[in-house]
mmCIF file of N, CA and C in Angstrom:
data_model
loop_
_atom_site.group_PDB
_atom_site.id
_atom_site.type_symbol
_atom_site.label_atom_id
_atom_site.label_comp_id
_atom_site.label_asym_id
_atom_site.label_seq_id
_atom_site.Cartn_x
_atom_site.Cartn_y
_atom_site.Cartn_z
ATOM 1 N N GLN A 1 15.632 122.826 120.562
ATOM 2 C CA GLN A 1 15.324 124.204 121.368
ATOM 3 C C GLN A 1 15.198 122.895 122.882
ATOM 4 N N VAL A 2 15.068 123.569 124.028
ATOM 5 C CA VAL A 2 15.555 123.852 125.538
ATOM 6 C C VAL A 2 15.207 122.799 125.930
ATOM 7 N N GLN A 3 15.025 121.482 126.337
ATOM 8 C CA GLN A 3 13.986 120.569 127.420
ATOM 9 C C GLN A 3 13.855 120.362 128.650
ATOM 10 N N LEU A 4 13.409 119.998 129.691
ATOM 11 C CA LEU A 4 13.939 119.930 130.448
ATOM 12 C C LEU A 4 13.437 118.568 131.244
ATOM 13 N N VAL A 5 13.182 117.485 131.559
ATOM 14 C CA VAL A 5 12.549 116.193 131.478
ATOM 15 C C VAL A 5 12.690 116.081 132.381
ATOM 16 N N GLU A 6 12.004 115.588 133.551
ATOM 17 C CA GLU A 6 11.968 114.341 134.376
ATOM 18 C C GLU A 6 11.114 113.588 135.168
ATOM 19 N N SER A 7 11.909 112.324 136.395
ATOM 20 C CA SER A 7 11.079 111.485 136.029
ATOM 21 C C SER A 7 11.628 110.891 137.331
ATOM 22 N N GLY A 8 11.077 109.622 137.774
ATOM 23 C CA GLY A 8 11.212 109.684 139.068
ATOM 24 C C GLY A 8 9.792 110.037 140.328
ATOM 25 N N GLY A 9 9.084 109.841 140.044
ATOM 26 C CA GLY A 9 7.559 111.024 141.112
ATOM 27 C C GLY A 9 6.662 108.952 140.994
ATOM 28 N N GLY A 10 5.957 109.618 141.912
ATOM 29 C CA GLY A 10 5.272 108.323 142.010
ATOM 30 C C GLY A 10 4.153 108.476 143.799
ATOM 31 N N LEU A 11 3.845 107.512 143.990
ATOM 32 C CA LEU A 11 3.057 107.350 145.586
ATOM 33 C C LEU A 11 3.803 106.094 146.188
ATOM 34 N N VAL A 12 4.334 107.461 146.991
ATOM 35 C CA VAL A 12 5.178 106.308 148.866
ATOM 36 C C VAL A 12 4.682 106.997 149.906
ATOM 37 N N GLN A 13 4.305 105.610 150.699
ATOM 38 C CA GLN A 13 4.306 105.710 152.039
ATOM 39 C C GLN A 13 4.973 107.035 152.630
ATOM 40 N N ALA A 14 4.176 107.818 153.861
ATOM 41 C CA ALA A 14 4.996 108.117 154.466
ATOM 42 C C ALA A 14 5.939 107.697 154.857
ATOM 43 N N GLY A 15 7.093 108.624 155.528
ATOM 44 C CA GLY A 15 8.519 108.191 155.757
ATOM 45 C C GLY A 15 9.418 107.131 154.405
ATOM 46 N N GLY A 16 8.803 107.069 153.575
ATOM 47 C CA GLY A 16 9.710 106.695 151.982
ATOM 48 C C GLY A 16 10.080 107.526 151.419
ATOM 49 N N SER A 17 11.664 107.072 149.926
ATOM 50 C CA SER A 17 11.971 107.682 150.082
ATOM 51 C C SER A 17 11.973 108.002 148.450
ATOM 52 N N LEU A 18 12.111 108.421 147.679
ATOM 53 C CA LEU A 18 12.571 108.711 145.781
ATOM 54 C C LEU A 18 13.160 109.512 145.747
ATOM 55 N N ARG A 19 13.685 109.286 144.566
ATOM 56 C CA ARG A 19 14.696 109.914 143.723
ATOM 57 C C ARG A 19 14.643 110.642 141.498
ATOM 58 N N LEU A 20 14.616 111.803 141.233
ATOM 59 C CA LEU A 20 14.192 112.689 141.374
ATOM 60 C C LEU A 20 15.589 112.312 139.710
ATOM 61 N N SER A 21 15.301 112.530 138.776
ATOM 62 C CA SER A 21 16.092 113.325 137.917
ATOM 63 C C SER A 21 15.082 113.558 136.568
ATOM 64 N N CYS A 22 16.664 114.812 136.098
ATOM 65 C CA CYS A 22 16.044 116.063 135.245
ATOM 66 C C CYS A 22 17.135 116.271 134.799
ATOM 67 N N ALA A 23 16.291 115.195 132.811
ATOM 68 C CA ALA A 23 17.304 115.137 131.897
ATOM 69 C C ALA A 23 17.705 116.274 130.679
ATOM 70 N N ALA A 24 18.734 116.934 131.271
ATOM 71 C CA ALA A 24 18.386 118.485 130.082
ATOM 72 C C ALA A 24 19.223 118.567 127.983
ATOM 73 N N SER A 25 18.511 118.778 127.418
ATOM 74 C CA SER A 25 19.359 119.075 126.496
ATOM 75 C C SER A 25 18.574 120.929 125.479
ATOM 76 N N GLY A 26 19.771 120.487 124.630
ATOM 77 C CA GLY A 26 19.025 122.110 123.909
ATOM 78 C C GLY A 26 20.447 123.046 124.799
ATOM 79 N N LEU A 27 20.463 122.510 125.956
ATOM 80 C CA LEU A 27 21.805 123.948 126.480
ATOM 81 C C LEU A 27 22.619 122.971 127.207
ATOM 82 N N THR A 28 24.406 124.698 127.477
ATOM 83 C CA THR A 28 25.578 123.901 127.671
ATOM 84 C C THR A 28 25.184 123.919 129.360
ATOM 85 N N PHE A 29 24.418 122.480 129.692
ATOM 86 C CA PHE A 29 24.576 122.112 130.733
ATOM 87 C C PHE A 29 25.283 122.468 132.021
ATOM 88 N N SER A 30 26.470 122.772 131.687
ATOM 89 C CA SER A 30 27.211 122.605 132.708
ATOM 90 C C SER A 30 26.821 125.006 132.537
ATOM 91 N N MET A 31 26.780 125.342 132.397
ATOM 92 C CA MET A 31 26.180 126.644 132.449
ATOM 93 C C MET A 31 25.662 126.820 133.533
ATOM 94 N N TYR A 32 24.540 126.125 133.376
ATOM 95 C CA TYR A 32 23.880 126.229 133.895
ATOM 96 C C TYR A 32 23.708 126.359 135.904
ATOM 97 N N ALA A 33 22.847 126.598 136.260
ATOM 98 C CA ALA A 33 23.205 126.276 137.877
ATOM 99 C C ALA A 33 21.013 125.949 137.810
ATOM 100 N N MET A 34 20.699 124.322 138.523
ATOM 101 C CA MET A 34 19.486 124.417 137.801
ATOM 102 C C MET A 34 18.908 123.484 139.355
ATOM 103 N N SER A 35 17.973 123.754 140.025
ATOM 104 C CA SER A 35 17.416 123.996 141.033
ATOM 105 C C SER A 35 15.814 123.215 140.729
ATOM 106 N N TRP A 36 15.562 122.709 142.416
ATOM 107 C CA TRP A 36 13.714 122.086 142.380
ATOM 108 C C TRP A 36 13.116 122.968 142.853
ATOM 109 N N PHE A 37 12.062 122.883 142.229
ATOM 110 C CA PHE A 37 11.142 123.816 143.245
ATOM 111 C C PHE A 37 9.716 122.466 143.474
ATOM 112 N N ARG A 38 8.247 123.129 143.695
ATOM 113 C CA ARG A 38 7.162 121.765 143.743
ATOM 114 C C ARG A 38 5.963 123.291 144.414
ATOM 115 N N GLN A 39 4.975 123.007 143.410
ATOM 116 C CA GLN A 39 3.663 123.669 144.199
ATOM 117 C C GLN A 39 2.730 122.495 144.286
ATOM 118 N N ALA A 40 1.925 122.347 144.527
ATOM 119 C CA ALA A 40 1.198 121.901 145.950
ATOM 120 C C ALA A 40 -0.813 122.527 145.611
ATOM 121 N N PRO A 41 -1.387 121.873 144.928
ATOM 122 C CA PRO A 41 -2.151 122.212 145.045
ATOM 123 C C PRO A 41 -3.260 123.351 145.676
ATOM 124 N N GLY A 42 -3.470 124.685 144.872
ATOM 125 C CA GLY A 42 -3.998 125.932 145.342
ATOM 126 C C GLY A 42 -2.868 126.780 146.162
ATOM 127 N N LYS A 43 -0.869 125.813 145.712
ATOM 128 C CA LYS A 43 -0.646 127.125 146.512
ATOM 129 C C LYS A 43 0.514 128.009 145.664
ATOM 130 N N GLU A 44 1.776 128.184 146.374
ATOM 131 C CA GLU A 44 2.493 129.269 145.262
ATOM 132 C C GLU A 44 3.252 127.837 144.920
ATOM 133 N N ARG A 45 4.450 128.148 143.478
ATOM 134 C CA ARG A 45 5.492 126.995 143.551
ATOM 135 C C ARG A 45 6.790 127.732 144.652
ATOM 136 N N GLU A 46 7.205 127.073 144.639
ATOM 137 C CA GLU A 46 7.907 127.250 146.176
ATOM 138 C C GLU A 46 9.329 127.051 146.047
ATOM 139 N N PHE A 47 10.559 126.905 145.985
ATOM 140 C CA PHE A 47 11.888 126.270 146.202
ATOM 141 C C PHE A 47 12.414 125.228 147.189
ATOM 142 N N VAL A 48 13.033 124.452 146.757
ATOM 143 C CA VAL A 48 13.409 123.172 146.586
ATOM 144 C C VAL A 48 14.627 123.036 147.219
ATOM 145 N N ALA A 49 15.651 123.034 146.032
ATOM 146 C CA ALA A 49 16.303 122.606 146.286
ATOM 147 C C ALA A 49 17.032 123.488 145.417
ATOM 148 N N ALA A 50 18.386 123.527 145.401
ATOM 149 C CA ALA A 50 19.573 124.269 144.218
ATOM 150 C C ALA A 50 20.616 123.922 144.596
ATOM 151 N N ILE A 51 21.411 123.521 142.645
ATOM 152 C CA ILE A 51 22.797 123.399 142.809
ATOM 153 C C ILE A 51 23.474 123.734 142.185
ATOM 154 N N ASN A 52 25.136 124.748 142.046
ATOM 155 C CA ASN A 52 25.440 125.878 141.574
ATOM 156 C C ASN A 52 26.501 124.438 140.078
ATOM 157 N N GLN A 53 26.666 125.979 138.708
ATOM 158 C CA GLN A 53 27.464 125.098 137.620
ATOM 159 C C GLN A 53 28.454 123.705 138.743
ATOM 160 N N SER A 54 29.309 124.148 138.940
ATOM 161 C CA SER A 54 30.378 122.522 139.326
ATOM 162 C C SER A 54 29.782 121.923 139.998
ATOM 163 N N GLY A 55 28.824 121.515 140.564
ATOM 164 C CA GLY A 55 28.623 121.188 141.403
ATOM 165 C C GLY A 55 28.161 121.003 143.408
ATOM 166 N N GLY A 56 29.835 122.468 142.887
ATOM 167 C CA GLY A 56 29.974 122.427 144.697
ATOM 168 C C GLY A 56 29.535 123.612 146.158
ATOM 169 N N ASN A 57 28.228 123.860 145.269
ATOM 170 C CA ASN A 57 27.726 124.792 146.226
ATOM 171 C C ASN A 57 26.365 124.096 145.782
ATOM 172 N N THR A 58 25.867 124.007 147.243
ATOM 173 C CA THR A 58 23.772 123.761 147.125
ATOM 174 C C THR A 58 23.227 124.413 148.101
ATOM 175 N N GLY A 59 22.176 123.914 147.617
ATOM 176 C CA GLY A 59 21.005 125.037 149.474
ATOM 177 C C GLY A 59 20.024 124.325 148.712
ATOM 178 N N TYR A 60 18.822 124.911 150.006
ATOM 179 C CA TYR A 60 18.056 123.740 149.958
ATOM 180 C C TYR A 60 16.857 125.037 151.193
ATOM 181 N N ALA A 61 15.173 124.181 150.301
ATOM 182 C CA ALA A 61 14.727 124.874 152.061
ATOM 183 C C ALA A 61 14.496 123.562 153.112
ATOM 184 N N ASP A 62 14.724 125.332 153.879
ATOM 185 C CA ASP A 62 14.740 124.666 155.474
ATOM 186 C C ASP A 62 13.233 123.801 155.997
ATOM 187 N N SER A 63 11.870 123.619 155.264
ATOM 188 C CA SER A 63 11.646 122.046 155.339
ATOM 189 C C SER A 63 11.583 121.369 154.581
ATOM 190 N N VAL A 64 13.876 121.143 153.716
ATOM 191 C CA VAL A 64 13.497 120.098 153.456
ATOM 192 C C VAL A 64 15.271 119.630 153.665
ATOM 193 N N LYS A 65 15.751 120.789 155.040
ATOM 194 C CA LYS A 65 17.387 120.602 154.973
ATOM 195 C C LYS A 65 16.773 118.734 156.250
ATOM 196 N N GLY A 66 18.390 118.261 156.278
ATOM 197 C CA GLY A 66 18.552 117.282 156.110
ATOM 198 C C GLY A 66 17.666 116.379 154.999
ATOM 199 N N ARG A 67 16.779 116.103 154.603
ATOM 200 C CA ARG A 67 16.016 115.084 154.406
ATOM 201 C C ARG A 67 16.168 115.218 152.981
ATOM 202 N N PHE A 68 16.543 115.943 152.027
ATOM 203 C CA PHE A 68 16.613 115.701 150.426
ATOM 204 C C PHE A 68 18.237 115.673 150.530
ATOM 205 N N THR A 69 18.411 116.122 148.834
ATOM 206 C CA THR A 69 20.324 116.231 148.178
ATOM 207 C C THR A 69 20.662 116.546 147.085
ATOM 208 N N ILE A 70 20.723 117.106 146.816
ATOM 209 C CA ILE A 70 20.247 117.900 145.348
ATOM 210 C C ILE A 70 21.891 117.221 144.889
ATOM 211 N N SER A 71 22.276 116.898 143.363
ATOM 212 C CA SER A 71 23.674 115.961 142.586
ATOM 213 C C SER A 71 22.927 116.477 141.601
ATOM 214 N N ARG A 72 24.719 116.517 140.571
ATOM 215 C CA ARG A 72 24.361 116.828 139.006
ATOM 216 C C ARG A 72 25.345 116.653 138.999
ATOM 217 N N ASP A 73 25.064 115.683 137.742
ATOM 218 C CA ASP A 73 26.175 114.197 136.543
ATOM 219 C C ASP A 73 26.486 116.211 135.281
ATOM 220 N N ASN A 74 27.066 116.656 135.072
ATOM 221 C CA ASN A 74 27.316 117.536 133.662
ATOM 222 C C ASN A 74 27.499 116.445 132.453
ATOM 223 N N ALA A 75 28.538 115.081 133.300
ATOM 224 C CA ALA A 75 28.280 113.936 131.627
ATOM 225 C C ALA A 75 27.574 113.989 130.800
ATOM 226 N N LYS A 76 26.732 112.706 131.842
ATOM 227 C CA LYS A 76 25.380 112.936 131.448
ATOM 228 C C LYS A 76 23.748 114.287 131.037
ATOM 229 N N ASN A 77 24.391 115.731 131.350
ATOM 230 C CA ASN A 77 23.263 116.689 131.691
ATOM 231 C C ASN A 77 22.091 115.539 132.488
ATOM 232 N N THR A 78 22.328 115.602 133.463
ATOM 233 C CA THR A 78 21.315 115.410 134.639
ATOM 234 C C THR A 78 21.322 116.466 135.469
ATOM 235 N N VAL A 79 20.182 116.133 136.917
ATOM 236 C CA VAL A 79 20.740 116.487 138.131
ATOM 237 C C VAL A 79 19.097 115.758 139.056
ATOM 238 N N TYR A 80 20.421 115.727 139.964
ATOM 239 C CA TYR A 80 18.901 114.580 140.728
ATOM 240 C C TYR A 80 18.674 114.629 142.157
ATOM 241 N N LEU A 81 17.314 114.653 142.359
ATOM 242 C CA LEU A 81 16.946 115.054 144.223
ATOM 243 C C LEU A 81 16.566 113.394 144.848
ATOM 244 N N GLN A 82 17.380 113.513 145.769
ATOM 245 C CA GLN A 82 16.923 111.741 146.364
ATOM 246 C C GLN A 82 16.291 112.657 147.779
ATOM 247 N N MET A 83 14.689 111.712 147.995
ATOM 248 C CA MET A 83 14.345 112.260 148.550
ATOM 249 C C MET A 83 13.517 111.114 150.185
ATOM 250 N N ASN A 84 13.935 111.388 150.655
ATOM 251 C CA ASN A 84 13.952 110.138 151.941
ATOM 252 C C ASN A 84 12.967 110.746 153.613
ATOM 253 N N SER A 85 12.399 109.859 154.164
ATOM 254 C CA SER A 85 12.341 109.928 154.626
ATOM 255 C C SER A 85 10.652 111.817 154.344
ATOM 256 N N LEU A 86 9.819 110.747 153.405
ATOM 257 C CA LEU A 86 8.804 112.092 153.340
ATOM 258 C C LEU A 86 8.131 111.564 153.812
ATOM 259 N N LYS A 87 7.363 113.177 153.892
ATOM 260 C CA LYS A 87 6.422 113.321 155.129
ATOM 261 C C LYS A 87 5.406 114.196 153.856
ATOM 262 N N PRO A 88 4.069 113.899 153.997
ATOM 263 C CA PRO A 88 2.609 113.800 153.863
ATOM 264 C C PRO A 88 1.783 115.129 152.757
ATOM 265 N N GLU A 89 3.316 115.920 153.587
ATOM 266 C CA GLU A 89 3.415 117.918 152.951
ATOM 267 C C GLU A 89 4.394 118.044 152.225
ATOM 268 N N ASP A 90 5.531 117.070 151.489
ATOM 269 C CA ASP A 90 6.094 116.430 150.872
ATOM 270 C C ASP A 90 5.190 116.487 148.987
ATOM 271 N N THR A 91 4.081 116.178 149.773
ATOM 272 C CA THR A 91 3.035 115.640 148.374
ATOM 273 C C THR A 91 2.887 117.061 147.136
ATOM 274 N N ALA A 92 3.520 116.885 146.382
ATOM 275 C CA ALA A 92 3.440 118.332 145.087
ATOM 276 C C ALA A 92 4.179 117.814 144.374
ATOM 277 N N VAL A 93 3.619 118.440 142.770
ATOM 278 C CA VAL A 93 4.000 118.028 141.134
ATOM 279 C C VAL A 93 5.960 119.388 141.306
ATOM 280 N N TYR A 94 6.227 118.166 141.613
ATOM 281 C CA TYR A 94 8.043 118.704 141.268
ATOM 282 C C TYR A 94 8.359 119.320 139.954
ATOM 283 N N TYR A 95 8.993 120.299 139.986
ATOM 284 C CA TYR A 95 9.872 120.805 138.972
ATOM 285 C C TYR A 95 11.716 120.958 138.846
ATOM 286 N N CYS A 96 11.147 121.206 137.455
ATOM 287 C CA CYS A 96 13.847 120.984 137.286
ATOM 288 C C CYS A 96 13.901 121.739 136.547
ATOM 289 N N ALA A 97 14.523 123.750 137.704
ATOM 290 C CA ALA A 97 15.318 124.858 136.652
ATOM 291 C C ALA A 97 16.065 124.881 136.553
ATOM 292 N N ALA A 98 16.590 125.891 134.812
ATOM 293 C CA ALA A 98 17.388 125.650 134.708
ATOM 294 C C ALA A 98 17.574 127.953 134.587
ATOM 295 N N THR A 99 19.514 128.328 135.413
ATOM 296 C CA THR A 99 19.222 129.462 134.872
ATOM 297 C C THR A 99 20.683 129.859 134.956
ATOM 298 N N ARG A 100 20.744 131.167 134.044
ATOM 299 C CA ARG A 100 21.981 131.272 133.191
ATOM 300 C C ARG A 100 22.997 132.229 134.815
ATOM 301 N N THR A 101 22.441 132.208 136.248
ATOM 302 C CA THR A 101 22.952 133.127 136.884
ATOM 303 C C THR A 101 23.900 132.516 137.530
ATOM 304 N N ARG A 102 25.175 133.588 137.801
ATOM 305 C CA ARG A 102 27.004 132.633 138.597
ATOM 306 C C ARG A 102 26.404 133.176 139.139
ATOM 307 N N LEU A 103 25.987 134.251 139.499
ATOM 308 C CA LEU A 103 25.547 135.034 141.957
ATOM 309 C C LEU A 103 24.894 133.472 141.710
ATOM 310 N N THR A 104 24.187 134.177 143.372
ATOM 311 C CA THR A 104 24.204 133.405 144.729
ATOM 312 C C THR A 104 22.871 133.175 143.726
ATOM 313 N N ILE A 105 22.023 131.104 143.528
ATOM 314 C CA ILE A 105 21.161 130.955 143.664
ATOM 315 C C ILE A 105 20.589 131.058 143.507
ATOM 316 N N PRO A 106 18.769 131.300 142.815
ATOM 317 C CA PRO A 106 17.932 132.111 142.946
ATOM 318 C C PRO A 106 17.096 131.566 143.801
ATOM 319 N N ARG A 107 16.006 132.257 144.657
ATOM 320 C CA ARG A 107 15.310 130.822 145.110
ATOM 321 C C ARG A 107 14.175 131.818 144.407
ATOM 322 N N LEU A 108 13.432 132.369 143.176
ATOM 323 C CA LEU A 108 11.981 132.388 142.947
ATOM 324 C C LEU A 108 11.889 132.358 141.722
ATOM 325 N N PRO A 109 10.480 131.518 141.760
ATOM 326 C CA PRO A 109 10.788 131.294 139.908
ATOM 327 C C PRO A 109 10.618 132.189 139.211
ATOM 328 N N ARG A 110 10.463 133.404 139.951
ATOM 329 C CA ARG A 110 11.429 134.354 138.112
ATOM 330 C C ARG A 110 12.212 134.064 137.068
ATOM 331 N N ASN A 111 13.443 134.035 138.301
ATOM 332 C CA ASN A 111 14.066 133.831 138.374
ATOM 333 C C ASN A 111 15.389 132.984 137.013
ATOM 334 N N TYR A 112 15.292 132.301 136.798
ATOM 335 C CA TYR A 112 15.227 131.165 135.521
ATOM 336 C C TYR A 112 14.394 131.802 134.896
ATOM 337 N N ASP A 113 15.195 130.718 132.889
ATOM 338 C CA ASP A 113 15.579 130.255 132.320
ATOM 339 C C ASP A 113 14.258 129.266 131.534
ATOM 340 N N TYR A 114 14.977 128.329 132.029
ATOM 341 C CA TYR A 114 14.079 127.660 131.445
ATOM 342 C C TYR A 114 13.331 126.386 132.902
ATOM 343 N N TRP A 115 12.514 125.168 132.157
ATOM 344 C CA TRP A 115 11.731 124.314 133.593
ATOM 345 C C TRP A 115 10.936 123.422 132.369
ATOM 346 N N GLY A 116 11.033 122.400 133.377
ATOM 347 C CA GLY A 116 10.538 121.347 133.478
ATOM 348 C C GLY A 116 8.663 121.230 133.587
ATOM 349 N N GLN A 117 8.684 119.950 132.863
ATOM 350 C CA GLN A 117 6.687 120.359 132.917
ATOM 351 C C GLN A 117 5.926 119.092 134.326
ATOM 352 N N GLY A 118 6.528 118.651 135.150
ATOM 353 C CA GLY A 118 6.452 118.421 136.237
ATOM 354 C C GLY A 118 6.931 117.041 135.848
ATOM 355 N N THR A 119 6.695 116.295 137.418
ATOM 356 C CA THR A 119 6.590 115.745 138.399
ATOM 357 C C THR A 119 5.906 114.562 138.984
ATOM 358 N N GLN A 120 5.578 114.008 140.110
ATOM 359 C CA GLN A 120 3.682 113.889 140.190
ATOM 360 C C GLN A 120 4.564 113.730 141.951
ATOM 361 N N VAL A 121 4.811 114.017 142.811
ATOM 362 C CA VAL A 121 5.225 112.603 144.719
ATOM 363 C C VAL A 121 3.950 113.001 145.117
ATOM 364 N N THR A 122 4.062 112.044 145.188
ATOM 365 C CA THR A 122 2.235 111.700 147.130
ATOM 366 C C THR A 122 2.832 110.770 147.283
ATOM 367 N N ALA A 123 4.038 111.353 149.132
ATOM 368 C CA ALA A 123 3.707 110.281 150.018
ATOM 369 C C ALA A 123 1.629 110.674 151.486
ATOM 370 N N SER A 124 1.743 109.268 150.689
ATOM 371 C CA SER A 124 -0.205 108.704 151.572
ATOM 372 C C SER A 124 0.727 109.398 153.211
ATOM 373 N N SER A 125 -0.309 109.638 154.187
ATOM 374 C CA SER A 125 0.389 109.588 155.626
ATOM 375 C C SER A 125 -1.019 107.568 156.232
#
């Protein structure tokens, strides 16, 4: 079955960096656009970043643009999220998600086929 497994979360001081990884199995990874979402307590899940099947097209939420970078390695079936200059408001559970769409990468959770279990990121002030 399809599995998406996130890792790399943790506790970091504001201004610090973390790199999240999401390892995929059970699917043809190169056929899926990949995204990162996050969900803070009491809030809805929100889009963070996306990358298309080849890695040639990326998109970011305004709140993370210039600080976060999404990338992928199709040979390793893995997508990454490099997070720099972390702020307390970045604190959330971060999820990776996969979608087969080859059009504009969707930013709504309902358009995704598979999800990971999430990894906690905490940026302390």
